[in-house]
Coordinates of C-alpha atoms and ligand atoms in Angstrom, one line a residue:
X211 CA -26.7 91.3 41.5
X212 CA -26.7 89.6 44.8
X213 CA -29.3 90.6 47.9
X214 CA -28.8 90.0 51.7
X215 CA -32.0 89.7 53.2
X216 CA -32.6 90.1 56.6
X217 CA -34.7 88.4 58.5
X218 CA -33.2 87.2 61.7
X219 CA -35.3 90.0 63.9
X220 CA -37.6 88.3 67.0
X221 CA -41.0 89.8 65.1
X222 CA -41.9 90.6 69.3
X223 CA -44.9 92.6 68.4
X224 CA -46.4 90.0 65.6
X225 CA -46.4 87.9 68.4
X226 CA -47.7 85.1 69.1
X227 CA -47.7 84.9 65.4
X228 CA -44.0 84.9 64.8
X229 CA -43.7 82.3 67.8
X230 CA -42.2 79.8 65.5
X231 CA -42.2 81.8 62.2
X232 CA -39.7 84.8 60.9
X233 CA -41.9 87.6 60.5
X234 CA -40.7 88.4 56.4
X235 CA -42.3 84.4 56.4
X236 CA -45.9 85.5 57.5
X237 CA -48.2 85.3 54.6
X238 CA -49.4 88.7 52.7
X239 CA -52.4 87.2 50.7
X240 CA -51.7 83.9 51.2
X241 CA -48.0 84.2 50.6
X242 CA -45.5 84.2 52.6
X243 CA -43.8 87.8 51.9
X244 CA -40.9 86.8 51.2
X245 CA -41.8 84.9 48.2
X246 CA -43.3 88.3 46.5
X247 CA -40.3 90.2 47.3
X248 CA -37.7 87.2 45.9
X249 CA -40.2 87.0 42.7
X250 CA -40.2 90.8 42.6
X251 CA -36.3 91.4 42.4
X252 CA -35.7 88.3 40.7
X253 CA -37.4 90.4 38.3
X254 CA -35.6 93.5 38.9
X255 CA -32.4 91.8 38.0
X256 CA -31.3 89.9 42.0
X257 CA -30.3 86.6 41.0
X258 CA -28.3 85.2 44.4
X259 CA -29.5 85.8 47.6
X260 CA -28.2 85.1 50.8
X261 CA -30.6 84.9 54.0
X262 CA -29.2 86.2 57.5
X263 CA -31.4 84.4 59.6
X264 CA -31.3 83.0 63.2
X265 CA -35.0 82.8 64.9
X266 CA -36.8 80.0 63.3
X267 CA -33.6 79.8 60.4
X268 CA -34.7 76.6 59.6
X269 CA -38.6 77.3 58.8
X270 CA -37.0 80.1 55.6
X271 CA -34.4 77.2 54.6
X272 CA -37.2 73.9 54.7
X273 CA -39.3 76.5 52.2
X274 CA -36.9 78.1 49.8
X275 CA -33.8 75.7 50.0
X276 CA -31.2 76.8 47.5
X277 CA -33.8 78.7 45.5
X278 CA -34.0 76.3 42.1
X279 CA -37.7 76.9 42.2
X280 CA -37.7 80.4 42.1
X281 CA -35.3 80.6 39.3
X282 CA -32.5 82.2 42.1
X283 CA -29.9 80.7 44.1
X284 CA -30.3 81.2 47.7
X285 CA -27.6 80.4 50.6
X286 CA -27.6 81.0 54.4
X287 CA -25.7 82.4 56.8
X288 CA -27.6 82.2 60.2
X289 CA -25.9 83.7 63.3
X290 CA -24.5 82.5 66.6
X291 CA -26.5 85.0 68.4
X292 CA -28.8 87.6 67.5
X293 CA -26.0 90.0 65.9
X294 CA -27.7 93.1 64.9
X295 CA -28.6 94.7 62.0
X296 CA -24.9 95.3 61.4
X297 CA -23.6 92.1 62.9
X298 CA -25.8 89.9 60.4
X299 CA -24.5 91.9 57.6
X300 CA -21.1 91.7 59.0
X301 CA -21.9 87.5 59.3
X302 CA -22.7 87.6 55.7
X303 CA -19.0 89.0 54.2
X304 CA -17.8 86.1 53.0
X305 CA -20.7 86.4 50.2
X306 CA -19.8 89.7 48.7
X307 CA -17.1 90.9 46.9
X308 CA -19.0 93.9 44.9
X309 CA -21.9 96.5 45.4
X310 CA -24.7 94.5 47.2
X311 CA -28.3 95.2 48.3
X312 CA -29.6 94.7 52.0
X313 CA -33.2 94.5 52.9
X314 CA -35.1 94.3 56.1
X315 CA -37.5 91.6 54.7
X316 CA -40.1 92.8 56.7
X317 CA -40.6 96.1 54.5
X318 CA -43.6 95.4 52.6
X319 CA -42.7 97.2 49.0
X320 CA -42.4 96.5 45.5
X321 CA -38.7 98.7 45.5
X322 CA -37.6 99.9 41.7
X323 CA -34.1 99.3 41.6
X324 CA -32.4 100.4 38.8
X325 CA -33.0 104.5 39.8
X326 CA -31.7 103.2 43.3
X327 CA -28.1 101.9 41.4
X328 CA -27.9 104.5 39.1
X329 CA -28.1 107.2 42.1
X330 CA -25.5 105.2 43.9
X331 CA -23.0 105.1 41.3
X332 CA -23.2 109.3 40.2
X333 CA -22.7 110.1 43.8
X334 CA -20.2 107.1 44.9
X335 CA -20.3 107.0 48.3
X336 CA -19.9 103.8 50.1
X337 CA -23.7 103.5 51.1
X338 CA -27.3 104.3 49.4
X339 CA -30.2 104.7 52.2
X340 CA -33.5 104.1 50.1
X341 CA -35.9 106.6 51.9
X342 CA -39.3 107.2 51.9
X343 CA -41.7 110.2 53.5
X344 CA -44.4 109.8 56.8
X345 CA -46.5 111.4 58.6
X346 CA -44.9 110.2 61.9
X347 CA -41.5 109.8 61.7
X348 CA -40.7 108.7 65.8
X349 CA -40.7 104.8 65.3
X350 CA -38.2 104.7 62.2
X351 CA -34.5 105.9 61.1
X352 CA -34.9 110.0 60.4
X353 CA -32.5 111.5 58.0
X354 CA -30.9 114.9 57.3
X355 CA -29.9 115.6 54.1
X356 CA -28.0 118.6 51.9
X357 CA -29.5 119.2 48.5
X358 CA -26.8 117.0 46.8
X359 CA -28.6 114.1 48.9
X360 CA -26.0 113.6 51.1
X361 CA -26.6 112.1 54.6
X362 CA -25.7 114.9 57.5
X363 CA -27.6 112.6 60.2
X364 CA -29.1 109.0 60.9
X365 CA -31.3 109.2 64.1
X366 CA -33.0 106.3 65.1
X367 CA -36.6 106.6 66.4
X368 CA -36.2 110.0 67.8
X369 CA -38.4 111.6 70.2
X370 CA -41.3 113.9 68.1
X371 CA -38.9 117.2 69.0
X372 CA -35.9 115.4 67.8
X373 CA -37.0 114.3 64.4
X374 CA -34.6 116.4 61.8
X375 CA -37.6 115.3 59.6
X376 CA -40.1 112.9 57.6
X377 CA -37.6 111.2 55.8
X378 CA -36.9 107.9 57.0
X379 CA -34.9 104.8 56.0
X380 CA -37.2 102.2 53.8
X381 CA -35.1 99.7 55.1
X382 CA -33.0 99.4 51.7
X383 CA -29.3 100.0 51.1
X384 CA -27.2 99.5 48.4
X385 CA -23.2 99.4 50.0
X386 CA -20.2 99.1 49.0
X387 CA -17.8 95.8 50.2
X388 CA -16.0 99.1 52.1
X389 CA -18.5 98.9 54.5
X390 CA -17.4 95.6 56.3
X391 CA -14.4 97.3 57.6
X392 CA -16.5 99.6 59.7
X393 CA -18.3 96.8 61.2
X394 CA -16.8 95.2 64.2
X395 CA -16.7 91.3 64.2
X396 CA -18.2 88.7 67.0
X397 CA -20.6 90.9 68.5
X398 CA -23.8 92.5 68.2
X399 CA -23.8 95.8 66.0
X400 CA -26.7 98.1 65.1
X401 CA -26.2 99.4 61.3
X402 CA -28.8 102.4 62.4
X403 CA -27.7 102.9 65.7
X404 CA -23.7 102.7 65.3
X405 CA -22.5 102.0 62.0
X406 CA -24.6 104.8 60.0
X407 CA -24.1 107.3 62.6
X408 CA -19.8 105.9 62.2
X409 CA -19.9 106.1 58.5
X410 CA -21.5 109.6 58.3
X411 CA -18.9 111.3 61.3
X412 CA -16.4 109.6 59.2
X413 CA -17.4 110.9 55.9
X414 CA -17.4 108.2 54.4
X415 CA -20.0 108.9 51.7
X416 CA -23.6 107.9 53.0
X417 CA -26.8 109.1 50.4
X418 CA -30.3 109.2 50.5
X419 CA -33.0 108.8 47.4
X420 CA -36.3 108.1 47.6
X421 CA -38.0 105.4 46.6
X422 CA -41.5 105.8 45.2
X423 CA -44.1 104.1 45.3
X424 CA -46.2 101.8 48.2
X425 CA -44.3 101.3 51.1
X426 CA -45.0 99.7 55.0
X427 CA -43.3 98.1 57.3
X428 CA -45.4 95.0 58.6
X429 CA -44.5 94.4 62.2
X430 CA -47.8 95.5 64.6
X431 CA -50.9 93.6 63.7
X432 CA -52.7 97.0 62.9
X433 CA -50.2 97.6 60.1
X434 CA -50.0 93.8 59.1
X435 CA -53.7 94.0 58.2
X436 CA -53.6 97.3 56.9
X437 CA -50.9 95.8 54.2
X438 CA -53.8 93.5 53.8
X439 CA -56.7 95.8 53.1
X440 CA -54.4 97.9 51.1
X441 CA -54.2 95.1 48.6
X442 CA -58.0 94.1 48.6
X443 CA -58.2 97.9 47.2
X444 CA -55.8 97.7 45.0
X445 CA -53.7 100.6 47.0
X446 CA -51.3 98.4 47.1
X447 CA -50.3 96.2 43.6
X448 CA -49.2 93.1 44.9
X449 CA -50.2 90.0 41.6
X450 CA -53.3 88.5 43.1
X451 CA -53.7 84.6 43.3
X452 CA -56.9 83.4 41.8
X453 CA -59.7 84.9 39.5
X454 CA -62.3 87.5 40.3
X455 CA -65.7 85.4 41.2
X456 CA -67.0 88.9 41.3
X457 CA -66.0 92.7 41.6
X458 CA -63.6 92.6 44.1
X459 CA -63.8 88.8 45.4
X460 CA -60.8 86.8 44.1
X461 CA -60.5 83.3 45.0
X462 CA -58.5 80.6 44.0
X463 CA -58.6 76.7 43.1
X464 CA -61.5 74.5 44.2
X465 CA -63.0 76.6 46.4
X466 CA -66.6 75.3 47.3
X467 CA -69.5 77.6 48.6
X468 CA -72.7 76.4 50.3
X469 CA -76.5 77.4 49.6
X470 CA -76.5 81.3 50.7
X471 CA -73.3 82.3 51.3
X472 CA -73.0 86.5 50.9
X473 CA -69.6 87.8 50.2
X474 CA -69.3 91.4 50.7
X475 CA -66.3 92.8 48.7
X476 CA -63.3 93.2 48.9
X477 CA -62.6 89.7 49.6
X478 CA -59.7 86.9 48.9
X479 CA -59.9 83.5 49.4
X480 CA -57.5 80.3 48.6
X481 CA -57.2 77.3 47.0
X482 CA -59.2 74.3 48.3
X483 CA -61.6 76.2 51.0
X484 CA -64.5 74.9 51.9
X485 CA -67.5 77.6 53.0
X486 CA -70.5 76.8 54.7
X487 CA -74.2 77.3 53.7
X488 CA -75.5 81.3 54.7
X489 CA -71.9 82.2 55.6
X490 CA -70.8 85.8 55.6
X491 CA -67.6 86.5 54.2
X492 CA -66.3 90.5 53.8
X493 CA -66.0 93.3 53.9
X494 CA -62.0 93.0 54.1
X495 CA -61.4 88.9 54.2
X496 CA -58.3 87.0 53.6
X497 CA -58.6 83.5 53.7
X498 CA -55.8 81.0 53.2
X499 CA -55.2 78.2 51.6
X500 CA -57.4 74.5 53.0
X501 CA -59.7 76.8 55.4
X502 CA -63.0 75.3 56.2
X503 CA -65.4 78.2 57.0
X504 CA -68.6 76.6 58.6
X505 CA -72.0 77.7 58.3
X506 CA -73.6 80.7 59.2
X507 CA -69.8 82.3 60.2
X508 CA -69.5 85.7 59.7
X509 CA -66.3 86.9 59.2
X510 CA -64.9 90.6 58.4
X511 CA -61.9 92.6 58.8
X512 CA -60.0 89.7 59.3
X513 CA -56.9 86.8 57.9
X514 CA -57.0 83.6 58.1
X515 CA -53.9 81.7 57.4
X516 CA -53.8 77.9 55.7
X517 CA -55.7 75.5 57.1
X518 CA -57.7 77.4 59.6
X519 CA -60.9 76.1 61.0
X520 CA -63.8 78.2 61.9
X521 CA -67.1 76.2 63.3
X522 CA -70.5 77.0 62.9
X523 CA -72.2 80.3 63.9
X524 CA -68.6 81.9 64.6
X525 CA -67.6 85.6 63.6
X526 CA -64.6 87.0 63.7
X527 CA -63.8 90.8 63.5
X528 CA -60.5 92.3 63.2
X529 CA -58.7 88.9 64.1
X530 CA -55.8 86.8 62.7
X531 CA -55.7 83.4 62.9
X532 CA -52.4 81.8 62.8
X533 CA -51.5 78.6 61.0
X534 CA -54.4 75.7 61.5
X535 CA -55.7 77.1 64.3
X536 CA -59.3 75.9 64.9
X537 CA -62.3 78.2 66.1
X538 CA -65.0 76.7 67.9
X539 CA -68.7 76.6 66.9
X540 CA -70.9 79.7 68.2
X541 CA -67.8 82.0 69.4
X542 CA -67.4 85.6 69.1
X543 CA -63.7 86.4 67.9
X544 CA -63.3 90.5 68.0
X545 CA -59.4 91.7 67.8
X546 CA -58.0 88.3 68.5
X547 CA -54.7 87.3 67.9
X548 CA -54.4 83.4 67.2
X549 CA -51.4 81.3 66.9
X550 CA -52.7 78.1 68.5
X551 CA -56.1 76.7 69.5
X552 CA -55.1 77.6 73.2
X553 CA -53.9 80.4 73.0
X554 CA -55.8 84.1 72.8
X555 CA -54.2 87.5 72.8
X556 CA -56.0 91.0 72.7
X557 CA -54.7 93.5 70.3
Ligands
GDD127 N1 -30.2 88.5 60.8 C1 -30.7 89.4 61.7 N2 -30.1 89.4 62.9 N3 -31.7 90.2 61.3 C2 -32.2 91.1 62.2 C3 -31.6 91.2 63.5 C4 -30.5 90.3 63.9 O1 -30.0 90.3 65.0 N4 -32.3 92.2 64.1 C5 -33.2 92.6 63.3 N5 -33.2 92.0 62.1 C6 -34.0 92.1 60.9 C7 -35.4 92.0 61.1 O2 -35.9 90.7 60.9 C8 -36.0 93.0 60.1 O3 -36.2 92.4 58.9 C9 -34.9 94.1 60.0 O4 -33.7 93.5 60.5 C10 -35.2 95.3 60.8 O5 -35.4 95.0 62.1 P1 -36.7 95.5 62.9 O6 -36.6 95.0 64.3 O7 -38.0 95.2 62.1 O8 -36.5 97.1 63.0 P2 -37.5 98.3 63.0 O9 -38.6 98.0 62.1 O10 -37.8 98.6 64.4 O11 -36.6 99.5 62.4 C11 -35.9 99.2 61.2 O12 -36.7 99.3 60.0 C12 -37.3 100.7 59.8 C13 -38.1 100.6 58.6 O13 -39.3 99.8 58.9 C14 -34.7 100.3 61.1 O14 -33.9 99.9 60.0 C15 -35.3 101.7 60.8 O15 -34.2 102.6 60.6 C16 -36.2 101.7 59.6 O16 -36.7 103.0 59.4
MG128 MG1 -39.4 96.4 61.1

């Protein structure tokens, strides 16, 4: 079974984060996410997968080249300009011949697939719409359906009165090589915007199931650490890296602690980080891989990604630090946004 994945979107509001990184690249403990979704439909059966990338193409392609070590094979096809949703698929034909699976790669899930085909195939219409149920509908694609599951109307993010209910698109669709023709070429085409809304007045056979299980899209900070906290308590089932030290502190590889240090569960922490005597680590802690946490930091509520630096007598609250940034000694870090050692933003 082959996948497009995509993960050419700008990531504006992870920003500055996603400055120089596709947001399905930013790491969910310690990963990037796109690893755990490869791994996970490898899995489910997704041998070949092919990327539609554009910002930052080349930071997915120097990390996963053509997949060998992760047991798939992975090619590329990265856009002129930003296409679309639609345009990116339509960039990627030349790759399918049969039923395929698109994903937006920033959907944090662990999808099952095999209900998913076996829906598509008894109702044969040219496109599956994984769905899922929220409380608030207004920032997503909202679906009608008729009890046979059928489509009746795609709106995207409607206004609160406009919402024909809590249904929305996970971000998942199985489609049928049909499709392409419905796509027009060398321009920028939004599949929720145009080409669903086409396919449906065209009846053409677009379906809706729902896909159980935990599902968010990652792409504000507030929901980007609430994927996080959602793992620490095991809301949401993503394999941990590392062993439990204690009830609900995992860590990984040569991690060394100083004299004192309290970690308040839950709490996960890397390979090769270095912690600081009477530090303070938790509640709700990701730490990446090569951090050095100095002494007497306290630090809750908050990620770290590899190779961050936090100097003495720092705390951080409901921050993210970016990629080796470096906090200096005795600062106060409270809903910080950090991408680079200059640069701050309030969130
Ligand atoms: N290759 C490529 N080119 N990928 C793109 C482009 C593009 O021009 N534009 C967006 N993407 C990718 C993004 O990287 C992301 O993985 C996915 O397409 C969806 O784009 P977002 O910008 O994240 O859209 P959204 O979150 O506002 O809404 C979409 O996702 C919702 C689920 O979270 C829509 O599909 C909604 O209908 C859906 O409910
Ligand atoms: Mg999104």
């Amino acid at each position: 079974m082959k996948a497009l994945l995509l993960a050419g979107g700008l990531g504006t509001r992870l920003r500055p984060l996603t400055e120089n990184l596709p947001k399905p690249m930013a790491p969910i403990a310690n990963r990037p996410w796109l690893e755990h979704l490869i791994t996970h439909l490898r899995e489910q059966g997704v041998d070949h997968f092919v990327m539609a990338a554009r910002h930052c193409s080349d930071v997915i392609r120097r990390h996963f080249g053509d997949g060998r070590r992760w047991g798939v094979k992975i090619e590329y096809a990265v856009e002129p300009f930003p296409m679309g949703t639609a345009g990116a698929i339509k960039n990627a034909e030349r790759f399918f011949d049969d039923c395929f699976l698109v994903f937006n790669a920033d959907i944090v899930h662990l999808p099952e697939l095999i209900p998913l085909l076996e829906f598509h195939r008894q109702h044969g219409g040219i496109a599956t719409i994984a769905l899922t149920e929220v409380d608030d509908p207004t920032s997503y694609g909202v679906v009608e359906q008729d009890d046979t599951g059928r489509i009746l109307r795609f709106v995207e993010k409607p206004r609160p009165e406009e919402a024909p209910s809590n249904r929305i698109n996970a971000g998942l669709y199985i489609l049928e090589p049909d499709v392409f023709r419905y796509i027009p070429a060398q321009r920028e085409v939004s599949i929720e915007r145009e080409t669903f809304p086409r396919l449906i007045q065209e009846s053409a056979g677009v379906y809706g199931m729902i896909s159980r299980g935990y599902w968010r899209d990652m792409g504000t900070p507030s929901r980007y650490r609430q994927v996080h906290w959602d793992v620490l308590d095991r809301r949401f089932p993503l394999p941990m890296q590392g062993r439990q030290v204690q009830p609900g502190v995992w860590a990984g590889e040569d991690v060394e602690f100083g004299k004192g240090v309290l970690f308040v569960p839950p709490v996960l922490i890397g390979n090769k980080v270095k912690i600081g005597d009477q530090a303070v680590i938790g509640p709700y802690a990701v730490i990446g891989d090569n951090c050095r946490i100095g002494a007497r930091v306290h630090c809750s509520n908050s990620i770290l990604w590899d190779r961050s630096v936090v100097r003495d007598g720092s705390r951080l609250s409901n921050s993210i630090f970016g990629y080796r940034t470096v906090a200096p000694a005795g600062e106060v870090f409270k809903n910080s946004i950090i991408n680079d050692p200059g640069e701050v933003m309030q969130a």
